[in-house]
């Protein structure tokens, strides 16, 4: 991130909806015979959590934005995640009378302004 010009003030936060994975990464779970098959990436993550470079936090499965790509979602869940990814959820929250799917480019322009302003 520093190569791109972003200065981080704390550890990088990774959101995960798998609580056993969070426990393994945080060291709260014993790495016994059940986790023998774990890859080197898991051990690297565990080391970075111990070094306070990375922090793994729980995120409810319903709110996991990363699920929009690899998973087959129902229409309600897909629309919910799509709206958060595109900023339409912010537009609907702040301007309930404007629907970006109905108003088209005007609503998209307002949406981009809201996202850029962090609202």
mmCIF file of C-alpha atoms in Angstrom:
data_model
loop_
_atom_site.group_PDB
_atom_site.id
_atom_site.type_symbol
_atom_site.label_atom_id
_atom_site.label_comp_id
_atom_site.label_asym_id
_atom_site.label_seq_id
_atom_site.Cartn_x
_atom_site.Cartn_y
_atom_site.Cartn_z
ATOM 1 C CA UNK A 1 0.000 0.000 0.000
ATOM 2 C CA UNK A 2 2.893 2.372 0.687
ATOM 3 C CA UNK A 3 4.070 1.864 -2.905
ATOM 4 C CA UNK A 4 0.714 3.267 -4.023
ATOM 5 C CA UNK A 5 1.037 6.231 -1.669
ATOM 6 C CA UNK A 6 -1.273 5.033 1.114
ATOM 7 C CA UNK A 7 0.010 5.164 4.669
ATOM 8 C CA UNK A 8 -1.562 2.616 6.989
ATOM 9 C CA UNK A 9 -1.975 3.526 10.632
ATOM 10 C CA UNK A 10 -2.582 0.028 11.901
ATOM 11 C CA UNK A 11 -2.764 -3.584 10.851
ATOM 12 C CA UNK A 12 -4.574 -4.531 7.659
ATOM 13 C CA UNK A 13 -8.074 -5.777 8.493
ATOM 14 C CA UNK A 14 -9.202 -8.994 6.798
ATOM 15 C CA UNK A 15 -12.894 -9.789 7.101
ATOM 16 C CA UNK A 16 -13.837 -13.452 7.363
ATOM 17 C CA UNK A 17 -17.153 -15.225 7.869
ATOM 18 C CA UNK A 18 -15.523 -18.519 8.906
ATOM 19 C CA UNK A 19 -15.082 -18.414 12.677
ATOM 20 C CA UNK A 20 -12.844 -21.530 12.941
ATOM 21 C CA UNK A 21 -10.502 -19.941 10.376
ATOM 22 C CA UNK A 22 -10.365 -16.790 12.511
ATOM 23 C CA UNK A 23 -9.543 -18.879 15.573
ATOM 24 C CA UNK A 24 -6.746 -20.723 13.757
ATOM 25 C CA UNK A 25 -5.269 -17.495 12.387
ATOM 26 C CA UNK A 26 -5.418 -15.845 15.794
ATOM 27 C CA UNK A 27 -3.848 -18.798 17.581
ATOM 28 C CA UNK A 28 -6.919 -19.458 19.740
ATOM 29 C CA UNK A 29 -7.313 -22.934 18.260
ATOM 30 C CA UNK A 30 -4.811 -25.739 18.590
ATOM 31 C CA UNK A 31 -3.299 -26.796 15.268
ATOM 32 C CA UNK A 32 -3.673 -30.538 15.715
ATOM 33 C CA UNK A 33 -4.272 -33.426 13.349
ATOM 34 C CA UNK A 34 -7.402 -31.823 11.910
ATOM 35 C CA UNK A 35 -5.404 -28.892 10.528
ATOM 36 C CA UNK A 36 -2.354 -30.833 9.289
ATOM 37 C CA UNK A 37 -3.408 -30.308 5.674
ATOM 38 C CA UNK A 38 -3.259 -26.520 5.962
ATOM 39 C CA UNK A 39 -1.117 -24.794 3.371
ATOM 40 C CA UNK A 40 1.894 -22.542 3.831
ATOM 41 C CA UNK A 41 -0.361 -19.519 3.207
ATOM 42 C CA UNK A 42 -2.203 -20.304 6.450
ATOM 43 C CA UNK A 43 1.051 -20.428 8.401
ATOM 44 C CA UNK A 44 2.151 -17.111 6.846
ATOM 45 C CA UNK A 45 -1.164 -15.523 7.819
ATOM 46 C CA UNK A 46 -0.811 -16.841 11.367
ATOM 47 C CA UNK A 47 2.676 -15.305 11.542
ATOM 48 C CA UNK A 48 1.439 -11.948 10.267
ATOM 49 C CA UNK A 49 -1.389 -11.935 12.818
ATOM 50 C CA UNK A 50 1.160 -12.632 15.569
ATOM 51 C CA UNK A 51 3.375 -9.785 14.245
ATOM 52 C CA UNK A 52 0.355 -7.421 14.292
ATOM 53 C CA UNK A 53 0.596 -6.779 10.531
ATOM 54 C CA UNK A 54 -2.849 -8.278 9.903
ATOM 55 C CA UNK A 55 -6.025 -8.367 11.987
ATOM 56 C CA UNK A 56 -8.743 -10.905 11.143
ATOM 57 C CA UNK A 57 -12.281 -9.823 12.073
ATOM 58 C CA UNK A 58 -15.617 -11.585 11.808
ATOM 59 C CA UNK A 59 -18.091 -10.392 9.176
ATOM 60 C CA UNK A 60 -21.569 -11.872 8.956
ATOM 61 C CA UNK A 61 -22.057 -14.007 5.833
ATOM 62 C CA UNK A 62 -24.947 -11.793 4.709
ATOM 63 C CA UNK A 63 -22.664 -8.727 4.634
ATOM 64 C CA UNK A 64 -19.626 -10.397 3.007
ATOM 65 C CA UNK A 65 -19.021 -8.298 -0.124
ATOM 66 C CA UNK A 66 -16.451 -10.781 -1.435
ATOM 67 C CA UNK A 67 -19.237 -13.358 -1.936
ATOM 68 C CA UNK A 68 -20.713 -11.461 -4.881
ATOM 69 C CA UNK A 69 -18.115 -12.890 -7.277
ATOM 70 C CA UNK A 70 -17.465 -16.554 -6.517
ATOM 71 C CA UNK A 71 -20.814 -17.642 -5.064
ATOM 72 C CA UNK A 72 -24.154 -18.280 -6.660
ATOM 73 C CA UNK A 73 -26.446 -15.947 -4.743
ATOM 74 C CA UNK A 74 -30.181 -15.530 -4.743
ATOM 75 C CA UNK A 75 -31.627 -12.367 -6.271
ATOM 76 C CA UNK A 76 -32.247 -10.636 -2.929
ATOM 77 C CA UNK A 77 -28.736 -11.263 -1.605
ATOM 78 C CA UNK A 78 -27.168 -10.379 -4.951
ATOM 79 C CA UNK A 79 -29.044 -7.058 -5.159
ATOM 80 C CA UNK A 80 -28.112 -6.237 -1.551
ATOM 81 C CA UNK A 81 -24.376 -6.830 -2.161
ATOM 82 C CA UNK A 82 -24.490 -5.153 -5.593
ATOM 83 C CA UNK A 83 -26.001 -2.038 -4.066
ATOM 84 C CA UNK A 84 -23.239 -1.864 -1.441
ATOM 85 C CA UNK A 85 -20.491 -2.425 -4.029
ATOM 86 C CA UNK A 86 -21.799 0.227 -6.415
ATOM 87 C CA UNK A 87 -22.811 2.763 -3.785
ATOM 88 C CA UNK A 88 -26.510 2.492 -4.627
ATOM 89 C CA UNK A 89 -27.213 1.599 -0.999
ATOM 90 C CA UNK A 90 -25.847 4.997 0.057
ATOM 91 C CA UNK A 91 -27.963 6.693 -2.570
ATOM 92 C CA UNK A 92 -31.096 4.871 -1.447
ATOM 93 C CA UNK A 93 -30.368 5.663 2.207
ATOM 94 C CA UNK A 94 -29.755 9.385 1.617
ATOM 95 C CA UNK A 95 -32.209 9.922 -1.267
ATOM 96 C CA UNK A 96 -34.999 7.330 -1.064
ATOM 97 C CA UNK A 97 -36.932 9.068 -3.855
ATOM 98 C CA UNK A 98 -34.139 8.345 -6.390
ATOM 99 C CA UNK A 99 -33.752 4.802 -7.647
ATOM 100 C CA UNK A 100 -30.543 4.382 -9.672
ATOM 101 C CA UNK A 101 -32.076 1.550 -11.657
ATOM 102 C CA UNK A 102 -34.985 3.781 -12.724
ATOM 103 C CA UNK A 103 -33.367 7.229 -13.012
ATOM 104 C CA UNK A 104 -30.233 6.029 -14.802
ATOM 105 C CA UNK A 105 -27.247 8.330 -15.232
ATOM 106 C CA UNK A 106 -28.528 11.164 -13.009
ATOM 107 C CA UNK A 107 -28.764 8.796 -10.065
ATOM 108 C CA UNK A 108 -25.366 7.282 -10.934
ATOM 109 C CA UNK A 109 -23.780 10.750 -10.916
ATOM 110 C CA UNK A 110 -25.285 11.495 -7.491
ATOM 111 C CA UNK A 111 -24.165 8.079 -6.301
ATOM 112 C CA UNK A 112 -20.573 8.736 -7.392
ATOM 113 C CA UNK A 113 -20.616 12.054 -5.528
ATOM 114 C CA UNK A 114 -21.875 10.343 -2.383
ATOM 115 C CA UNK A 115 -19.200 7.641 -2.584
ATOM 116 C CA UNK A 116 -16.439 10.176 -3.243
ATOM 117 C CA UNK A 117 -17.594 12.223 -0.262
ATOM 118 C CA UNK A 118 -17.678 9.168 1.996
ATOM 119 C CA UNK A 119 -21.348 9.551 2.908
#
